Coordinates of N, CA, C and O in Angstrom, one line a residue:
M6 N -14.2 2.3 -21.5 CA -13.1 1.9 -20.7 C -13.5 0.9 -19.6 O -14.6 1.3 -18.9
D7 N -12.8 -0.2 -19.7 CA -13.3 -1.2 -18.6 C -12.3 -1.3 -17.5 O -12.5 -2.2 -16.6
D8 N -11.2 -0.5 -17.5 CA -10.3 -0.5 -16.5 C -10.9 -0.1 -15.1 O -11.6 0.9 -15.2
A9 N -10.6 -0.6 -14.1 CA -10.9 -0.1 -12.8 C -10.1 -0.7 -11.6 O -9.4 -1.5 -11.6
I10 N -10.2 0.3 -10.4 CA -9.4 -0.1 -9.3 C -10.5 -0.4 -8.4 O -11.7 0.3 -8.1
V11 N -10.6 -1.5 -7.7 CA -11.7 -1.9 -6.7 C -11.0 -2.2 -5.3 O -10.1 -2.8 -5.1
I12 N -11.8 -1.5 -4.4 CA -11.5 -1.8 -2.9 C -12.7 -2.6 -2.4 O -13.9 -1.9 -2.5
S13 N -12.7 -3.7 -1.7 CA -13.8 -4.3 -1.2 C -13.8 -4.5 0.3 O -12.7 -4.6 0.9
D14 N -14.8 -4.2 0.9 CA -15.0 -4.4 2.4 C -14.0 -3.4 3.1 O -13.6 -3.8 4.1
L15 N -13.8 -2.3 2.8 CA -13.1 -1.1 3.4 C -14.1 -0.8 4.7 O -15.1 -0.1 4.3
E16 N -13.4 -0.9 5.7 CA -14.2 -0.4 7.0 C -13.8 0.9 7.5 O -12.7 1.3 7.6
V17 N -15.0 1.8 7.6 CA -14.7 3.0 8.3 C -15.7 3.1 9.5 O -16.7 2.5 9.5
K18 N -15.3 3.9 10.4 CA -16.1 4.1 11.7 C -16.8 5.6 11.3 O -16.1 6.5 11.0
A19 N -18.1 5.6 11.5 CA -18.9 6.7 11.2 C -19.9 7.1 12.4 O -20.6 6.1 12.9
S20 N -20.2 8.3 12.5 CA -21.5 8.5 13.3 C -22.6 8.6 12.2 O -22.6 9.6 11.4
V21 N -23.4 7.7 12.1 CA -24.5 7.4 11.1 C -25.7 7.0 11.8 O -25.8 6.0 12.6
G22 N -26.8 7.4 11.3 CA -28.2 7.0 11.7 C -29.1 8.0 12.1 O -28.8 9.1 12.3
V23 N -30.4 7.6 12.1 CA -31.5 8.7 12.4 C -31.9 8.5 13.8 O -32.7 9.6 14.2
H24 N -31.5 7.6 14.6 CA -31.9 7.5 16.1 C -30.9 8.3 16.9 O -30.0 8.5 16.6
D25 N -31.6 8.8 17.9 CA -30.9 9.6 18.9 C -29.6 9.0 19.5 O -28.4 9.7 19.4
W26 N -29.8 7.8 19.9 CA -28.5 7.2 20.3 C -27.4 6.9 19.3 O -26.3 6.8 19.6
E27 N -27.8 6.9 17.9 CA -26.8 6.8 16.9 C -26.0 8.0 16.8 O -24.9 7.8 16.2
C28 N -26.4 9.2 17.2 CA -25.5 10.3 17.3 C -24.5 10.3 18.2 O -23.5 11.1 18.2
Q29 N -24.5 9.3 19.3 CA -23.5 9.4 20.3 C -22.6 8.2 20.2 O -21.7 8.2 21.0
I30 N -22.6 7.4 19.1 CA -21.6 6.4 18.9 C -21.1 6.4 17.4 O -21.6 7.1 16.6
L31 N -20.0 5.8 17.4 CA -19.4 5.3 16.1 C -19.9 4.0 15.6 O -19.7 2.9 16.5
Q32 N -20.3 3.7 14.4 CA -20.6 2.6 13.9 C -19.8 2.2 12.6 O -19.3 3.0 11.9
S33 N -19.7 1.0 12.4 CA -18.8 0.5 11.3 C -19.7 0.4 10.0 O -20.7 0.1 10.0
L34 N -19.1 1.0 9.1 CA -19.6 0.8 7.7 C -18.7 0.2 6.9 O -17.6 0.4 6.9
Q35 N -19.1 -0.7 5.9 CA -18.4 -1.5 5.0 C -18.6 -0.8 3.6 O -19.7 -0.6 3.2
I36 N -17.5 -0.5 2.9 CA -17.5 0.1 1.6 C -16.9 -0.6 0.6 O -15.8 -1.1 0.7
D37 N -17.6 -0.7 -0.6 CA -17.0 -1.4 -1.9 C -16.9 -0.3 -2.7 O -17.8 0.5 -3.1
I38 N -15.7 0.0 -3.2 CA -15.4 1.3 -4.0 C -14.9 0.7 -5.4 O -13.8 -0.1 -5.5
T39 N -15.4 1.2 -6.6 CA -14.9 0.8 -7.9 C -14.7 2.0 -8.5 O -15.5 3.0 -8.7
L40 N -13.2 2.3 -9.0 CA -13.0 3.6 -9.6 C -12.7 3.2 -11.0 O -11.9 2.4 -11.3
H41 N -13.4 3.8 -11.9 CA -13.2 3.7 -13.4 C -12.1 4.6 -13.9 O -12.3 5.9 -13.7
V42 N -11.0 4.0 -14.2 CA -9.8 4.8 -14.6 C -9.0 4.3 -15.5 O -9.0 3.0 -15.4
D43 N -8.3 4.9 -16.5 CA -7.4 4.4 -17.4 C -6.2 3.8 -16.9 O -5.3 4.6 -16.2
L44 N -5.9 2.5 -16.6 CA -4.8 2.1 -15.9 C -3.6 1.8 -17.0 O -2.6 1.3 -16.4
R45 N -3.7 2.1 -18.2 CA -2.6 2.0 -19.1 C -1.5 2.7 -18.8 O -0.3 2.1 -18.7
P46 N -1.5 4.1 -18.3 CA -0.2 4.7 -17.9 C 0.5 4.1 -16.8 O 1.7 4.0 -17.0
A47 N -0.2 3.5 -15.8 CA 0.5 2.9 -14.7 C 0.9 1.5 -15.1 O 2.0 1.1 -14.6
G48 N 0.2 0.9 -16.0 CA 0.7 -0.5 -16.5 C 2.0 -0.3 -17.3 O 2.9 -1.3 -17.3
N49 N 2.1 0.6 -18.0 CA 3.2 0.9 -18.8 C 4.4 1.5 -18.0 O 5.5 1.2 -18.2
S50 N 4.2 2.4 -17.0 CA 5.4 3.0 -16.4 C 5.7 2.3 -15.1 O 6.8 2.6 -14.5
D51 N 4.8 1.6 -14.6 CA 5.1 1.0 -13.1 C 5.3 2.1 -12.1 O 6.2 1.8 -11.1
S52 N 4.6 3.2 -12.3 CA 4.8 4.3 -11.3 C 3.5 4.7 -10.7 O 2.5 4.8 -11.1
L53 N 3.6 4.7 -9.2 CA 2.4 5.0 -8.5 C 1.8 6.5 -8.9 O 0.4 6.7 -8.8
S54 N 2.7 7.3 -9.5 CA 2.2 8.5 -9.9 C 1.3 8.6 -10.9 O 0.5 9.6 -11.3
D55 N 1.2 7.5 -11.6 CA 0.3 7.3 -12.9 C -1.0 6.5 -12.6 O -1.7 6.1 -13.3
T56 N -1.2 6.4 -11.2 CA -2.5 5.7 -10.8 C -3.0 6.3 -9.6 O -2.7 7.3 -9.3
V57 N -4.0 5.7 -9.1 CA -4.5 6.2 -7.8 C -3.9 5.3 -6.6 O -3.9 4.1 -6.5
D58 N -3.5 6.1 -5.6 CA -2.7 5.5 -4.5 C -4.0 4.8 -3.6 O -4.8 5.7 -3.1
Y59 N -3.8 3.6 -3.2 CA -5.0 2.9 -2.6 C -5.0 3.6 -1.1 O -6.2 3.7 -0.5
Q60 N -4.0 3.9 -0.6 CA -3.9 4.5 0.8 C -4.8 6.0 0.8 O -5.5 6.3 1.7
T61 N -4.3 6.6 -0.4 CA -5.1 8.0 -0.4 C -6.6 7.8 -0.5 O -7.4 8.4 0.1
L62 N -7.0 6.8 -1.3 CA -8.4 6.4 -1.4 C -9.1 6.0 -0.2 O -10.1 6.6 0.2
A63 N -8.4 5.2 0.5 CA -9.0 4.8 1.8 C -9.1 6.0 2.8 O -10.1 6.1 3.7
G64 N -8.1 6.8 2.6 CA -8.2 8.0 3.6 C -9.2 9.0 3.3 O -9.7 9.5 4.2
L65 N -9.5 9.1 2.1 CA -10.6 10.0 1.7 C -12.0 9.5 2.2 O -12.8 10.2 2.6
A66 N -12.1 8.2 2.1 CA -13.4 7.4 2.8 C -13.4 7.8 4.2 O -14.6 8.2 4.9
A67 N -12.3 7.6 5.0 CA -12.4 7.9 6.3 C -12.5 9.3 6.7 O -13.3 9.7 7.6
Q68 N -12.0 10.2 5.9 CA -12.2 11.6 6.2 C -13.7 12.1 6.0 O -14.2 12.7 6.8
V69 N -14.4 11.6 5.0 CA -15.8 11.9 4.8 C -16.5 11.2 6.0 O -17.3 11.9 6.4
A70 N -16.1 10.1 6.4 CA -17.0 9.4 7.4 C -16.9 10.3 8.8 O -17.8 10.2 9.7
E71 N -15.6 11.0 9.1 CA -15.3 11.5 10.3 C -15.8 12.9 10.3 O -15.8 13.6 11.4
E72 N -16.2 13.6 9.1 CA -16.4 15.1 9.1 C -17.6 15.4 10.0 O -17.7 16.5 10.4
K73 N -18.7 14.7 9.8 CA -20.0 15.0 10.5 C -20.9 13.8 10.6 O -20.5 12.8 10.0
H74 N -22.0 13.9 11.2 CA -22.9 12.9 11.5 C -23.7 12.9 10.1 O -24.1 13.9 9.7
H75 N -24.0 11.6 9.6 CA -24.8 11.4 8.4 C -26.1 10.6 9.0 O -25.9 9.5 9.6
A76 N -27.2 11.3 8.8 CA -28.4 10.6 9.2 C -28.6 9.2 8.3 O -29.0 8.2 8.8
L77 N -28.3 9.4 7.0 CA -28.6 8.3 6.1 C -27.3 8.0 5.2 O -26.5 8.7 5.1
I78 N -27.2 6.6 5.0 CA -25.9 6.2 4.4 C -26.1 6.6 3.0 O -25.1 6.8 2.2
E79 N -27.1 6.9 2.4 CA -27.5 7.5 1.0 C -26.8 8.8 1.0 O -26.0 9.1 0.1
H80 N -26.7 9.7 2.1 CA -26.0 10.9 2.2 C -24.5 10.7 2.3 O -23.9 11.4 1.5
F81 N -24.1 9.7 2.9 CA -22.7 9.5 3.1 C -22.3 9.0 1.8 O -21.1 9.5 1.3
A82 N -22.9 8.2 1.0 CA -22.6 7.6 -0.2 C -22.3 8.9 -1.4 O -21.4 9.0 -2.0
E83 N -23.3 9.8 -1.2 CA -23.3 11.0 -2.3 C -22.1 11.9 -1.9 O -21.4 12.3 -2.8
R84 N -21.9 12.1 -0.7 CA -20.6 13.0 -0.2 C -19.3 12.2 -0.6 O -18.3 12.8 -1.1
L85 N -19.2 10.8 -0.4 CA -18.0 10.2 -0.8 C -17.8 10.2 -2.2 O -16.7 10.4 -2.7
A86 N -18.8 9.9 -3.0 CA -18.6 9.9 -4.5 C -18.2 11.2 -4.9 O -17.3 11.4 -5.7
E87 N -18.6 12.4 -4.4 CA -18.3 13.7 -4.8 C -16.9 13.9 -4.4 O -16.0 14.5 -5.2
R88 N -16.6 13.6 -3.2 CA -15.1 13.9 -2.9 C -14.2 13.0 -3.7 O -13.1 13.5 -4.0
L89 N -14.4 11.7 -3.9 CA -13.5 11.0 -4.8 C -13.4 11.5 -6.3 O -12.3 11.6 -6.8
L90 N -14.4 12.0 -6.9 CA -14.4 12.5 -8.1 C -13.6 14.0 -8.3 O -12.9 14.3 -9.0
L91 N -13.8 14.7 -7.1 CA -13.1 15.9 -7.0 C -11.6 15.8 -6.7 O -11.0 16.6 -7.1
S92 N -11.4 14.9 -5.9 CA -9.9 14.9 -5.4 C -9.0 13.9 -6.3 O -7.8 13.9 -6.2
L93 N -9.7 12.9 -7.1 CA -9.0 12.1 -7.9 C -9.2 12.4 -9.4 O -10.1 11.7 -10.0
P94 N -8.4 13.3 -10.1 CA -8.8 13.8 -11.4 C -8.8 12.6 -12.4 O -9.5 12.8 -13.5
A95 N -7.9 11.6 -12.3 CA -8.0 10.5 -13.3 C -9.2 9.7 -13.3 O -9.5 8.9 -14.2
V96 N -10.0 9.6 -12.2 CA -11.3 8.9 -12.0 C -12.3 9.6 -12.9 O -12.8 10.7 -12.6
R97 N -13.0 8.8 -13.8 CA -13.9 9.4 -14.6 C -15.3 8.9 -14.1 O -16.4 9.5 -14.2
Q98 N -15.4 7.6 -13.4 CA -16.7 7.1 -12.7 C -16.4 6.5 -11.4 O -15.3 5.9 -11.2
V99 N -17.5 6.4 -10.6 CA -17.2 5.8 -9.3 C -18.5 5.0 -9.1 O -19.6 5.5 -9.2
D100 N -18.3 3.9 -8.6 CA -19.5 2.9 -8.1 C -19.1 2.7 -6.5 O -18.1 2.2 -6.3
L101 N -20.1 3.0 -5.7 CA -20.0 2.7 -4.3 C -21.2 1.9 -3.8 O -22.3 2.0 -4.2
T102 N -20.9 0.9 -3.0 CA -21.8 0.2 -2.1 C -21.5 0.6 -0.7 O -20.3 0.3 -0.3
I103 N -22.3 1.0 0.0 CA -22.2 1.3 1.6 C -23.0 0.4 2.3 O -24.3 0.3 2.1
C104 N -22.5 -0.5 3.1 CA -23.3 -1.4 4.0 C -23.2 -1.0 5.4 O -22.1 -0.6 6.0
K105 N -24.3 -1.1 6.0 CA -24.5 -0.7 7.4 C -24.9 -2.0 8.1 O -26.1 -2.3 8.4
P106 N -23.9 -2.8 8.6 CA -24.4 -4.0 9.2 C -25.0 -3.8 10.5 O -24.9 -2.8 11.1
G107 N -26.0 -4.7 10.8 CA -26.9 -4.6 11.9 C -27.9 -3.5 11.9 O -28.6 -3.3 12.9
A108 N -28.2 -3.0 10.9 CA -29.2 -1.8 10.8 C -30.6 -2.3 11.0 O -31.4 -1.5 11.6
I109 N -30.8 -3.5 10.6 CA -32.0 -4.2 10.8 C -31.6 -5.6 11.6 O -30.8 -6.4 11.1
A110 N -32.4 -5.8 12.6 CA -32.1 -6.9 13.4 C -32.1 -8.4 12.6 O -31.4 -9.3 12.9
S111 N -33.2 -8.4 11.7 CA -33.3 -9.7 11.0 C -32.5 -9.7 9.7 O -32.6 -10.9 9.0
A112 N -31.6 -9.0 9.5 CA -30.7 -8.8 8.3 C -29.3 -8.7 8.7 O -28.9 -8.0 9.6
R113 N -28.4 -9.4 8.0 CA -27.0 -9.1 8.2 C -26.4 -7.7 7.9 O -25.8 -7.3 8.7
T114 N -27.0 -7.1 7.0 CA -26.7 -5.8 6.7 C -27.7 -5.0 5.7 O -28.5 -5.9 5.2
V115 N -27.6 -3.7 5.6 CA -28.6 -3.0 4.7 C -27.5 -2.3 3.8 O -26.4 -1.8 4.5
S116 N -27.7 -2.0 2.6 CA -26.7 -1.3 1.8 C -27.4 -0.4 0.8 O -28.7 -0.6 0.5
V117 N -26.7 0.6 0.3 CA -27.1 1.3 -0.8 C -26.0 1.4 -1.8 O -24.8 1.1 -1.6
R118 N -26.3 1.5 -3.2 CA -25.5 1.2 -4.1 C -25.6 2.4 -5.1 O -26.8 2.6 -5.6
I119 N -24.6 3.2 -5.5 CA -24.6 4.4 -6.4 C -23.7 4.2 -7.4 O -22.6 3.7 -7.2
H120 N -24.0 4.8 -8.5 CA -22.9 5.2 -9.6 C -22.9 6.5 -10.1 O -24.0 7.2 -10.2
R121 N -21.8 7.3 -10.1 CA -21.7 8.6 -10.4 C -20.6 8.8 -11.3 O -19.6 8.1 -11.2
D122 N -20.6 9.7 -12.2 CA -19.5 10.1 -13.2 C -19.4 11.7 -13.1 O -20.1 12.5 -12.5
R123 N -18.4 12.1 -13.8 CA -18.1 13.6 -13.8 C -19.3 14.3 -14.5 O -19.3 15.7 -14.4
G124 N -20.3 13.6 -15.1 CA -21.3 14.4 -15.8 C -22.6 14.7 -14.9 O -23.4 15.2 -15.3
N125 N -22.7 13.8 -13.9 CA -23.9 13.9 -13.1 C -23.6 14.0 -11.6 O -22.7 13.9 -10.9

């Protein structure tokens, strides 16, 4: 299946990082999300109930960001992938890229990319 819903550059505020000072502030994370889902039902019905609501998707990302401090963006990515797969039954696979701008002074951003499906 090649169908997908893609959200690019979704910004969430998160308590993230390994340094003591990072536990005291919220930082911006930029998220690219690709959900692999069969879009034919929504394409045929023109009904939101046959697809994934973009606002729901964005809300799930914000919830995971707000739930706790994440020392690593790798951990945040795993938790978000798990939540998306558990909460959105139509989704078969998810690709995430989590970017932490300013993590290294000499780079615009640092990112991790993961792919998860219902089988792993």
